Short mmCIF file of C-alpha atoms and ligand atoms in Angstrom, two decimals:
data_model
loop_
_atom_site.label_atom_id
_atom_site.label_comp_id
_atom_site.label_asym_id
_atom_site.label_seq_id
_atom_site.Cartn_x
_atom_site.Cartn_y
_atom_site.Cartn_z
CA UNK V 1373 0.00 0.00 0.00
CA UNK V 1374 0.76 3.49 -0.12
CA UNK V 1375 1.79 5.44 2.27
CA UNK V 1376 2.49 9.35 2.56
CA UNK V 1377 4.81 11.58 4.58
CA UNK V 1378 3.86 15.42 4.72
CA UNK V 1379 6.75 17.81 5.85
CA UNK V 1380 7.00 20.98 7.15
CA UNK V 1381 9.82 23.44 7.53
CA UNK V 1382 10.19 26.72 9.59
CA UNK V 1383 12.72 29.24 9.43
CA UNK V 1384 12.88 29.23 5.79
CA UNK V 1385 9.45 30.33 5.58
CA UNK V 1386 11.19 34.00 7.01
CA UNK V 1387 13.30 34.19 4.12
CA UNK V 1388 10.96 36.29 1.55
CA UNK V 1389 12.79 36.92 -2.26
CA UNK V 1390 15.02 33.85 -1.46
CA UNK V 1391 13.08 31.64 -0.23
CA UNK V 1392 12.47 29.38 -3.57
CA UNK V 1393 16.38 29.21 -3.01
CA UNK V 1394 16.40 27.60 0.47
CA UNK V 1395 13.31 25.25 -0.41
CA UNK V 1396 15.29 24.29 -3.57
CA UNK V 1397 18.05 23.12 -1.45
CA UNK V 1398 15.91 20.91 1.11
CA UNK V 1399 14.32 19.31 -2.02
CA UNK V 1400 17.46 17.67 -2.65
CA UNK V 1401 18.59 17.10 0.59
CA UNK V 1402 15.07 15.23 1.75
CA UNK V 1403 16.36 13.26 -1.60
CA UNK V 1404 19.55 12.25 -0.87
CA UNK V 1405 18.51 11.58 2.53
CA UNK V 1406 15.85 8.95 1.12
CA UNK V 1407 18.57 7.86 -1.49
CA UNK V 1408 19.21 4.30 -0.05
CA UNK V 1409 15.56 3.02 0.42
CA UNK V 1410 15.22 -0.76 -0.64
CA UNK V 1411 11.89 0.83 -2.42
CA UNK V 1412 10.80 3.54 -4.58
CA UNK V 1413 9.71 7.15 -3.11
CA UNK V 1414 8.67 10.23 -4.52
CA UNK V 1415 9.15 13.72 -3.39
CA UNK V 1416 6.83 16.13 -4.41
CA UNK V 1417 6.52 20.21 -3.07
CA UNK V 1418 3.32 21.90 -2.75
CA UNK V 1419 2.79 25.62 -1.02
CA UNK V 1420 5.50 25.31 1.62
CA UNK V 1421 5.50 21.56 2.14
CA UNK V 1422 6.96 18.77 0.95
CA UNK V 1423 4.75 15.43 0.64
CA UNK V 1424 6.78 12.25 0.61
CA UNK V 1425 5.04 9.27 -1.28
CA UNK V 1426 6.27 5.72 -0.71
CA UNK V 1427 5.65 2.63 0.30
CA UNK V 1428 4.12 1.64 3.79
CA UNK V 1429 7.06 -0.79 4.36
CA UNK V 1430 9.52 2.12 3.55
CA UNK V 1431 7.63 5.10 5.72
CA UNK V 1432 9.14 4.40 9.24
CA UNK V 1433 12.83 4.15 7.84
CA UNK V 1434 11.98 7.69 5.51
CA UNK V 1435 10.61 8.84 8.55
CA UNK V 1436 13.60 7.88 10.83
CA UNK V 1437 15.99 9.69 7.83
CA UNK V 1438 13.68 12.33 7.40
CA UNK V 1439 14.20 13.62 11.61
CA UNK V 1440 17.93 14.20 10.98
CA UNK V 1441 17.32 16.29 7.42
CA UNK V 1442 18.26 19.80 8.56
CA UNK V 1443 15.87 22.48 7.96
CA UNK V 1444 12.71 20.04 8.58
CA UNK V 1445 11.06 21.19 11.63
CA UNK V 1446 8.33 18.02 11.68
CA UNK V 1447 6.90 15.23 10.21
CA UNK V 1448 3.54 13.58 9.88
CA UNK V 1449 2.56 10.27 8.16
CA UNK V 1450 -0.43 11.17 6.40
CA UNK V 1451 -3.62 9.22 5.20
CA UNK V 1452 -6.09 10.33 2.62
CA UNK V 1453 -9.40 10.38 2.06
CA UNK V 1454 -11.59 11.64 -0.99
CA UNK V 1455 -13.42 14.42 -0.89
CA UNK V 1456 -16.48 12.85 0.34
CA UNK V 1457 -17.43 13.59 3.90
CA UNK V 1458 -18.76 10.55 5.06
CA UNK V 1459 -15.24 9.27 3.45
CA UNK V 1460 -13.67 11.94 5.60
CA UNK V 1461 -15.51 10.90 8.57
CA UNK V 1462 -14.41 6.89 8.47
CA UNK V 1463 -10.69 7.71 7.50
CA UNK V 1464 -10.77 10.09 11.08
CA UNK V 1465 -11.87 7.46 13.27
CA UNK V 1466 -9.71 4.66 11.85
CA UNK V 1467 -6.84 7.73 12.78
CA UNK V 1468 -7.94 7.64 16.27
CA UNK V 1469 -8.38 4.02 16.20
CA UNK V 1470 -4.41 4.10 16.21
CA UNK V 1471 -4.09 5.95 19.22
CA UNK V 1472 -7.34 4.94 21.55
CA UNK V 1473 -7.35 4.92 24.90
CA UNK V 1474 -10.06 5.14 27.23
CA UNK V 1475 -11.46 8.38 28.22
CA UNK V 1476 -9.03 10.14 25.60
CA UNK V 1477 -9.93 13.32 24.67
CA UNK V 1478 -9.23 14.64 21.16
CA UNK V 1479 -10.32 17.71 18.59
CA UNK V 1480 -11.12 18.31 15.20
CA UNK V 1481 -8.76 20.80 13.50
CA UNK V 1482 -9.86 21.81 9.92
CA UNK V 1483 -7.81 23.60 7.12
CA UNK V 1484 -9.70 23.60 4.64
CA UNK V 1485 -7.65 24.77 1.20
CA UNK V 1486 -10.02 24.02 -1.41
CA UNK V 1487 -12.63 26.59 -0.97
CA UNK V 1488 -15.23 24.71 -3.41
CA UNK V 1489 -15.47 21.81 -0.80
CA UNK V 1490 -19.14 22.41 0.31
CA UNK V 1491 -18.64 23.12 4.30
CA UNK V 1492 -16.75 25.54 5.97
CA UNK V 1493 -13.85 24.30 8.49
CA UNK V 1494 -15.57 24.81 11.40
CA UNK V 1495 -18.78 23.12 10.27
CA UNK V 1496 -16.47 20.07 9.53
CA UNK V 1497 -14.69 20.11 12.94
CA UNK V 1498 -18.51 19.35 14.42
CA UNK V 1499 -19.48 17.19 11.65
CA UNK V 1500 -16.64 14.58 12.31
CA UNK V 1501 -15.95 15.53 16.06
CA UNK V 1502 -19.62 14.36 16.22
CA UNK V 1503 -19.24 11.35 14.30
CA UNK V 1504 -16.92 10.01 16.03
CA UNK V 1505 -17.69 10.50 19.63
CA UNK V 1506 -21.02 8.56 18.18
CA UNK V 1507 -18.16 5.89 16.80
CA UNK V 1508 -16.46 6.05 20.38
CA UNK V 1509 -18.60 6.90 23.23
CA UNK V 1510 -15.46 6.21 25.37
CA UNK V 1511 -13.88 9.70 23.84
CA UNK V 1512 -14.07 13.15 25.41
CA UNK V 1513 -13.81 16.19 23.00
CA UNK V 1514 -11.37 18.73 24.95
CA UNK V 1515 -10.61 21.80 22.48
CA UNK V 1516 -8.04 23.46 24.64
CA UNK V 1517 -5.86 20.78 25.64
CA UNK V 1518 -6.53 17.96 23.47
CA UNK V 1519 -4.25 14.30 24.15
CA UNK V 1520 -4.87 13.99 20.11
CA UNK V 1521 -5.80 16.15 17.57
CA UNK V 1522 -7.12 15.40 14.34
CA UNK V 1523 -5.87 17.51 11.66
CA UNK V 1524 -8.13 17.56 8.34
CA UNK V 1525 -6.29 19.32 5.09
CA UNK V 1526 -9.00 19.77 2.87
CA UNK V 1527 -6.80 20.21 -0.69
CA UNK V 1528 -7.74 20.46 -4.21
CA UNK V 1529 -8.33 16.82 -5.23
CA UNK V 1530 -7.62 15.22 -2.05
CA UNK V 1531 -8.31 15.52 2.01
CA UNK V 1532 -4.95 14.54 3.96
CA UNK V 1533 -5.82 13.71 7.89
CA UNK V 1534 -2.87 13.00 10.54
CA UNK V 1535 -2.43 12.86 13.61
CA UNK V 1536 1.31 12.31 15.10
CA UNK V 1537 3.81 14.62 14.44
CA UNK V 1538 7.33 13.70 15.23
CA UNK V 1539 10.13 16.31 15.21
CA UNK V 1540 12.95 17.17 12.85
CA UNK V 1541 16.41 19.19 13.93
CA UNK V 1542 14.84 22.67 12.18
CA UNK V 1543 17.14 25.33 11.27
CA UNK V 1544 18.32 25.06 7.51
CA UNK V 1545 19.20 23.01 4.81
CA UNK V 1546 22.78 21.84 4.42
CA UNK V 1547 24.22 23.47 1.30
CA UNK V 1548 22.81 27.10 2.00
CA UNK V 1549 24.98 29.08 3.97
CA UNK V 1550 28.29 27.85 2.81
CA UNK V 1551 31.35 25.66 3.36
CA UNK V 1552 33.35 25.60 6.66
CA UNK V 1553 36.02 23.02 8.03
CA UNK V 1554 35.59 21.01 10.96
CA UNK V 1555 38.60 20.50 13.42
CA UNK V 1556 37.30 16.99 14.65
CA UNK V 1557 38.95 15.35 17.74
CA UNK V 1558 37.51 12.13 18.96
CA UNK V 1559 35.86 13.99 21.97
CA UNK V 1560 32.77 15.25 23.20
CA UNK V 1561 32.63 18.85 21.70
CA UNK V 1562 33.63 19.27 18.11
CA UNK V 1563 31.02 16.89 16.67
CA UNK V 1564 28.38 18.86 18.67
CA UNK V 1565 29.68 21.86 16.92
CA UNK V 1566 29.87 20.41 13.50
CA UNK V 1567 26.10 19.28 13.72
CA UNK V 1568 25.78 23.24 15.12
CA UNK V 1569 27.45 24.34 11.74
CA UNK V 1570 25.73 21.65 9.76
CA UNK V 1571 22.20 22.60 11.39
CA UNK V 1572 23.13 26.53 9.98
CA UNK V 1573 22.65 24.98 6.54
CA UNK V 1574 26.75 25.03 6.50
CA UNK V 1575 28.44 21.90 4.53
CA UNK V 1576 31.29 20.62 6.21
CA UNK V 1577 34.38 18.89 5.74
CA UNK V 1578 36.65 17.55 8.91
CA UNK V 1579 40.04 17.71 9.88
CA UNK V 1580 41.56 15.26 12.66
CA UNK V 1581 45.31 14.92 13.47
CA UNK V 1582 46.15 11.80 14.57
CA UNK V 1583 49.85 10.75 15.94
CA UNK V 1584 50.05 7.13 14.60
CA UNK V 1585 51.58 4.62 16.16
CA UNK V 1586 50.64 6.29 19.80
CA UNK V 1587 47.09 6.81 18.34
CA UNK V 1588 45.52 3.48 16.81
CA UNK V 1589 42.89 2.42 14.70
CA UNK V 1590 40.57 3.02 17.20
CA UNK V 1591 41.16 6.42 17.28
CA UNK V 1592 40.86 6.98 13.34
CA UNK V 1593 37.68 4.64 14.13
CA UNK V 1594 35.94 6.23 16.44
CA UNK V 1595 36.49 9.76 14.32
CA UNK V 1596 35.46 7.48 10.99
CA UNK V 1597 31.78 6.95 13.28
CA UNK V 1598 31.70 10.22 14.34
CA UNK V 1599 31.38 11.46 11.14
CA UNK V 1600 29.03 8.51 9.96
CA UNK V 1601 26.83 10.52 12.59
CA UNK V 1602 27.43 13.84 11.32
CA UNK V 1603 26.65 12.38 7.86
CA UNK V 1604 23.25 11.71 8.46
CA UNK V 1605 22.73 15.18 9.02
CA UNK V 1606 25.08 16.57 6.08
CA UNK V 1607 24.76 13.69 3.80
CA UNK V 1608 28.54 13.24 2.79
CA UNK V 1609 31.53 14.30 4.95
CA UNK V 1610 34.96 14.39 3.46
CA UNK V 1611 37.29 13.86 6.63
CA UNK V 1612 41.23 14.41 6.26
CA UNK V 1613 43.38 12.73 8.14
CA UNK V 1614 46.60 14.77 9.26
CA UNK V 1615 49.68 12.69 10.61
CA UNK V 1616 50.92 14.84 13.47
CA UNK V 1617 53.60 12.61 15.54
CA UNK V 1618 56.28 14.06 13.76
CA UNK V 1619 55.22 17.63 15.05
CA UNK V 1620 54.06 16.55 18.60
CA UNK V 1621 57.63 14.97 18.85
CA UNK V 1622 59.50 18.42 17.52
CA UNK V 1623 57.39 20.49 19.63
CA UNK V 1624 58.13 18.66 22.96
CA UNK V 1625 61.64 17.75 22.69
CA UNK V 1626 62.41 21.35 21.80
CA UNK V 1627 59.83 23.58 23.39
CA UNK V 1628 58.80 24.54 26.78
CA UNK V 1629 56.05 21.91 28.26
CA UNK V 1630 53.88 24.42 29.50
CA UNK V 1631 52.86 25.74 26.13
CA UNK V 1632 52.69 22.44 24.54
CA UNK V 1633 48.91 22.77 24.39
CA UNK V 1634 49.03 26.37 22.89
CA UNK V 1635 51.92 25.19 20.13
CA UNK V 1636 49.96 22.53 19.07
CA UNK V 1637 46.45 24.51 18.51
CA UNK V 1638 48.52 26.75 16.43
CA UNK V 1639 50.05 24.25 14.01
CA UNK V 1640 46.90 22.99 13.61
CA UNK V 1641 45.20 26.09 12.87
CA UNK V 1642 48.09 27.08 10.86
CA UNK V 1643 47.31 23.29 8.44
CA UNK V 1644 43.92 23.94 8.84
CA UNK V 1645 44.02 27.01 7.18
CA UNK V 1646 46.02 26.03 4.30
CA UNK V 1647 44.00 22.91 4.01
CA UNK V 1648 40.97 25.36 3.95
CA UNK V 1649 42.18 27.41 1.28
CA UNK V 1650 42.80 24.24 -1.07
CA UNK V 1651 39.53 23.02 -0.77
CA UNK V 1652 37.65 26.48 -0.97
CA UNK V 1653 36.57 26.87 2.53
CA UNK V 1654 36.68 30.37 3.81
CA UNK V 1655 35.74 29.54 7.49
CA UNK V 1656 37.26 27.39 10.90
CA UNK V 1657 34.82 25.61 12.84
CA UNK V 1658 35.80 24.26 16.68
CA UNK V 1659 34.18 22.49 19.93
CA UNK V 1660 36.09 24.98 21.82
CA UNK V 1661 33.58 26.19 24.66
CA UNK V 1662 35.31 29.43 27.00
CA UNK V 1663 37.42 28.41 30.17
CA UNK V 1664 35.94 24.65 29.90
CA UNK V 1665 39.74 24.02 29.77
CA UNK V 1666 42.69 25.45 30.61
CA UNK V 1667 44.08 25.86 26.91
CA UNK V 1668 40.22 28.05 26.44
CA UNK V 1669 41.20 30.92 28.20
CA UNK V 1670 40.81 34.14 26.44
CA UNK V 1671 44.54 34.39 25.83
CA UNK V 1672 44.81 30.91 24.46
CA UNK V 1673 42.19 31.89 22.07
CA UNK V 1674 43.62 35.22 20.84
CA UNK V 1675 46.96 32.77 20.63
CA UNK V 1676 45.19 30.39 18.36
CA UNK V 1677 43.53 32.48 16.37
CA UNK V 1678 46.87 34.78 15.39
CA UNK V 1679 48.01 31.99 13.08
CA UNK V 1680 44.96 32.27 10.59
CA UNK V 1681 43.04 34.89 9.26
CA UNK V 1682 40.16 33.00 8.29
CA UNK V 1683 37.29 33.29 10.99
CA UNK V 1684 37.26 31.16 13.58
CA UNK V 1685 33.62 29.86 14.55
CA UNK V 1686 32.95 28.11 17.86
CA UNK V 1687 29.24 27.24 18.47
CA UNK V 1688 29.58 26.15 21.63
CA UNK V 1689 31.33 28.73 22.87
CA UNK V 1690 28.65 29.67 25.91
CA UNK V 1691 28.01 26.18 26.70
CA UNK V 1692 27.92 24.61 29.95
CA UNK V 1693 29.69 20.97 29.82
CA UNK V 1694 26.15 19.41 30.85
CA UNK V 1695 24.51 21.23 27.67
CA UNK V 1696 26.73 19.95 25.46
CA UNK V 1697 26.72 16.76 26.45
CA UNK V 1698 22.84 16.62 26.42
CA UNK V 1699 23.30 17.52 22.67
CA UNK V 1700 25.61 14.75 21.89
CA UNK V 1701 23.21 12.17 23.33
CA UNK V 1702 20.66 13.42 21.40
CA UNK V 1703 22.65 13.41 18.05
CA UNK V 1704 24.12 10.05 19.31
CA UNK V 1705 27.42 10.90 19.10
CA UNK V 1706 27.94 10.39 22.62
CA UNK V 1707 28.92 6.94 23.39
CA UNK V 1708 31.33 7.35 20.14
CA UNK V 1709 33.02 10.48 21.89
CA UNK V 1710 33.39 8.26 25.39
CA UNK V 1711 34.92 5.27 23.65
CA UNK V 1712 38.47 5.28 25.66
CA UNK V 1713 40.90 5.74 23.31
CA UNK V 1714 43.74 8.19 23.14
CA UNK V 1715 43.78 11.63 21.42
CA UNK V 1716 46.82 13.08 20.56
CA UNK V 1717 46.19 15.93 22.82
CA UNK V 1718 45.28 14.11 25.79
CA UNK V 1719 48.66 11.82 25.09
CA UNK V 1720 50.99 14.48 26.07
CA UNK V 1721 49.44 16.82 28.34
CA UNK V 1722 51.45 18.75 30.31
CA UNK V 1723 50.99 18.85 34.15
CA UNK V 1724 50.75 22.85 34.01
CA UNK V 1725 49.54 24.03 30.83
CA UNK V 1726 49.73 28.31 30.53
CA UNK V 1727 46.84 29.80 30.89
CA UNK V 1728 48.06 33.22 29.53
CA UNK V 1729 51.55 32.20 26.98
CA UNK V 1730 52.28 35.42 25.49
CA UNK V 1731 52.33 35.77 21.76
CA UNK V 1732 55.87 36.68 22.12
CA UNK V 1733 56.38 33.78 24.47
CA UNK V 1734 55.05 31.37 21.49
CA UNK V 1735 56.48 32.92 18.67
CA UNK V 1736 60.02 32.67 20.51
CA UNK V 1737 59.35 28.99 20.98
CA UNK V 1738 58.38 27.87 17.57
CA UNK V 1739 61.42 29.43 15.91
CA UNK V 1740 63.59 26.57 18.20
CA UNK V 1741 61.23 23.86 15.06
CA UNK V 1742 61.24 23.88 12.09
CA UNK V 1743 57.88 24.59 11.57
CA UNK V 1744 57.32 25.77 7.64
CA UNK V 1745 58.98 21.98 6.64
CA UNK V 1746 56.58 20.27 9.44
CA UNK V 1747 53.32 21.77 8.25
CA UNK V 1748 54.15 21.56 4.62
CA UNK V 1749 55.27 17.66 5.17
CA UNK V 1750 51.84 17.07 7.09
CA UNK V 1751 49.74 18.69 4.33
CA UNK V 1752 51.14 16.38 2.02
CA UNK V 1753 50.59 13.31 3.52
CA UNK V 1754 47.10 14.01 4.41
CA UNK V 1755 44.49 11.37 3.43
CA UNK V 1756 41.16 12.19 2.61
CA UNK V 1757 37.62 9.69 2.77
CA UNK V 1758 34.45 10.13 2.19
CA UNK V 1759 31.92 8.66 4.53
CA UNK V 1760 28.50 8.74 2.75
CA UNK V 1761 25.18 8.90 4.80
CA UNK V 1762 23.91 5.15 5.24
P1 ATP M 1211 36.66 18.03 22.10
O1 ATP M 1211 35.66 17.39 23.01
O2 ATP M 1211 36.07 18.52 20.83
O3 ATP M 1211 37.89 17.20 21.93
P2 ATP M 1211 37.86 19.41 24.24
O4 ATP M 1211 36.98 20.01 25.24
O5 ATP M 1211 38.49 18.10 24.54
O6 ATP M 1211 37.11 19.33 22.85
P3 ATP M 1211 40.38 20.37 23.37
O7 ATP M 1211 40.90 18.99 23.39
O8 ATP M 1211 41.10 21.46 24.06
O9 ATP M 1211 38.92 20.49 23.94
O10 ATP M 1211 40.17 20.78 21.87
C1 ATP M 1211 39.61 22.00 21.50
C2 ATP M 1211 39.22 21.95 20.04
O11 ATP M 1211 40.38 21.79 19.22
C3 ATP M 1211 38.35 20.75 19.72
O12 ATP M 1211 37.00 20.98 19.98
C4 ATP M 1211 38.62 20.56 18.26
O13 ATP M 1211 37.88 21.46 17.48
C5 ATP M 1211 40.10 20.92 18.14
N1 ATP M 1211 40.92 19.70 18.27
C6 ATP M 1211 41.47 19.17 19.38
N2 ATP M 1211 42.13 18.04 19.11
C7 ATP M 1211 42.01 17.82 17.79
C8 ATP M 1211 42.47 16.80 16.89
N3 ATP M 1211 43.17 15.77 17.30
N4 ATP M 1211 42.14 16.93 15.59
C9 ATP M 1211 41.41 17.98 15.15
N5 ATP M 1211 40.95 18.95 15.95
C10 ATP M 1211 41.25 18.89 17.26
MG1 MG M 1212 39.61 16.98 23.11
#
């Protein structure tokens, strides 16, 4: 059998002249994200909403796909109806047959977009509200604070009645604001700010450094399902991989250990922004979240951020610890991020990190490496995959 999906969106309905723009763009996301269905779908877009058609074996995994398509605010499977009240009136109650429970109350809630349908909205809300409480004597209407509510869509050739709606992640399409690099670590913050980015309608690729052979498989792993995560969200993520033993070595045999931390942030920036420039992206994005650790102080940002000029963006920059992590439950990236292996910052963390290095402090200690050859030798042996949505 058939079955239908209606979708709405929110924001993008605020975005006047360009708004065909923005709805272009979730068109194709809603189907790419439908892509690798066993069965056929169709996607079809009508006055602000997009109606999924498919098969009724295939709507709970569209729906499932459909939740983490940014830009979709909700989702209701749909059943139809002709335009034939009594029609109208059956379809309703086998709706609330779904659902029943003893004593539930429910209302009626008519739009009714074909004008040439022969009774106004409200007239219908009392026509099937009384039909089926004669169905159901068990049912209570309640039209303030209703446990279901019927929702009638009167349309041009067609009536569409649901009743659940399940939520997506809102915000806006993937695609529309622009492309921005991830730095990825295998912890809990930076894939909570790349689905932050990613729910801003920005694409993005990653970037992790990883110091191989102190840093395993399970490290390149665990970033590998990290961004199968993100994926679902942004469809496709290109992540590099950036050996970075050779510089973690140079910068602690020569350097001073308290601003191992800082040195490090700033050769990564520093490959980050080249790497950024190669692949056309014109902005950073980080989990960094102020004073959550010691290398987030204020100075330790300004210290980071002198090695690029490309903006730095850090969503999570306000965020309490507990918020974020309440995020990365909910985007299931979670129990990835707490998997226990080693990051190649955690490996070598000093006992006293500075708090406040100065930039001449940090500039003195990176002319003891040789740090043009380093970055240039890391950019090259970068290795890129791409980890399609599954
Ligand atoms: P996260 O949970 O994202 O690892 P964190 O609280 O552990 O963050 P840090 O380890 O200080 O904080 O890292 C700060 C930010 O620097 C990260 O959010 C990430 O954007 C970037 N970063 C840290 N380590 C790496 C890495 N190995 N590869 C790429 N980016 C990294
Ligand atoms: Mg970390």
């Amino acid at each position: 059998m058939e079955s239908l999906l209606l979708i709405r969106y929110g924001e993008i309905a605020l975005k006047g002249k360009n708004r065909p723009f923005f709805e272009k763009q979730l068109f194709k996301n809603i189907e790419a994200a439908l892509q690798n269905l066993k069965q056929p779908f169709q996607v079809e877009f009508h006055r602000g909403r997009y109606y999924v058609t498919t098969t009724e074996e295939n709507l709970f995994p569209a729906l499932r796909r459909l939740q983490k398509v940014c830009g979709i605010v909700s989702i209701s499977p749909v059943s139809q109806a002709d335009l034939d009240l009594d029609k109208i009136c059956r379809q309703a109650a086998r709706l609330l047959a779904a659902s029943y429970q003893p004593g539930m109350t429910f209302k009626v809630n008519t739009r009714r977009a074909n004008k040439k349908f022969p009774y106004p909205s409200p007239e219908i809300n009392r026509l099937v509200g009384a039909y089926l409480l004669k169905e159901n004597p068990g049912l209570k209407v309640d039209v303030h604070n209703p446990k279901t509510l019927v929702n009638i869509e009167i349309r041009e050739k067609k009536t569409y009645l649901y009743s659940q709606v399940f939520q997506g992640p809102g915000g806006l399409p993937v695609g529309v604001t622009g492309k921005g690099l991830l730095l990825l670590s295998g912890g809990i913050d930076s894939p909570v700010a790349g689905w932050m980015a990613l729910k801003r309608g920005v694409k993005i690729e990653a970037l992790h450094f990883h110091s191989p052979p102190f840093t395993g498989e399970g490290a390149i792993n665990k970033v590998l399902d990290l961004c199968q995560q993100l994926a679902a969200y942004g469809q496709k993520i290109t992540l590099h991989l950036a050996p970075f033993t050779e510089i973690q070595q140079e910068i602690m045999s020569r350097c001073p250990r308290p601003l191992l931390i800082t040195l490090m942030r700033r050769v990564m920036f520093r490959i980050a922004d080249r790497l950024a420039q190669k692949r056309k992206i014109t902005v950073l994005f980080t989990g960094e979240s102020l004073g959550q650790v010691s290398s987030q102080t204020l100075e330790n940002l300004v210290a980071i951020n002198e090695v690029t000029a490309l903006p730095v963006l850090r969503p999570l920059i306000g965020f309490d610890k507990e918020e974020i992590v309440e995020i990365s439950r909910e985007i299931n990236t979670y129990p990835i991020s707490i998997r226990p292996f080693e990051d190649c910052c955690t490996l070598f963390i000093p006992r006293h990190p500075a708090t406040r290095p100065t930039l001449d402090q940090l500039a003195r200690a990176e002319k003891k490496i040789a740090l043009e050859e380093l970055i240039t030798r890391c950019l090259e042996n970068i290795e890129s995959r791409t980890i399609l949505s599954e």
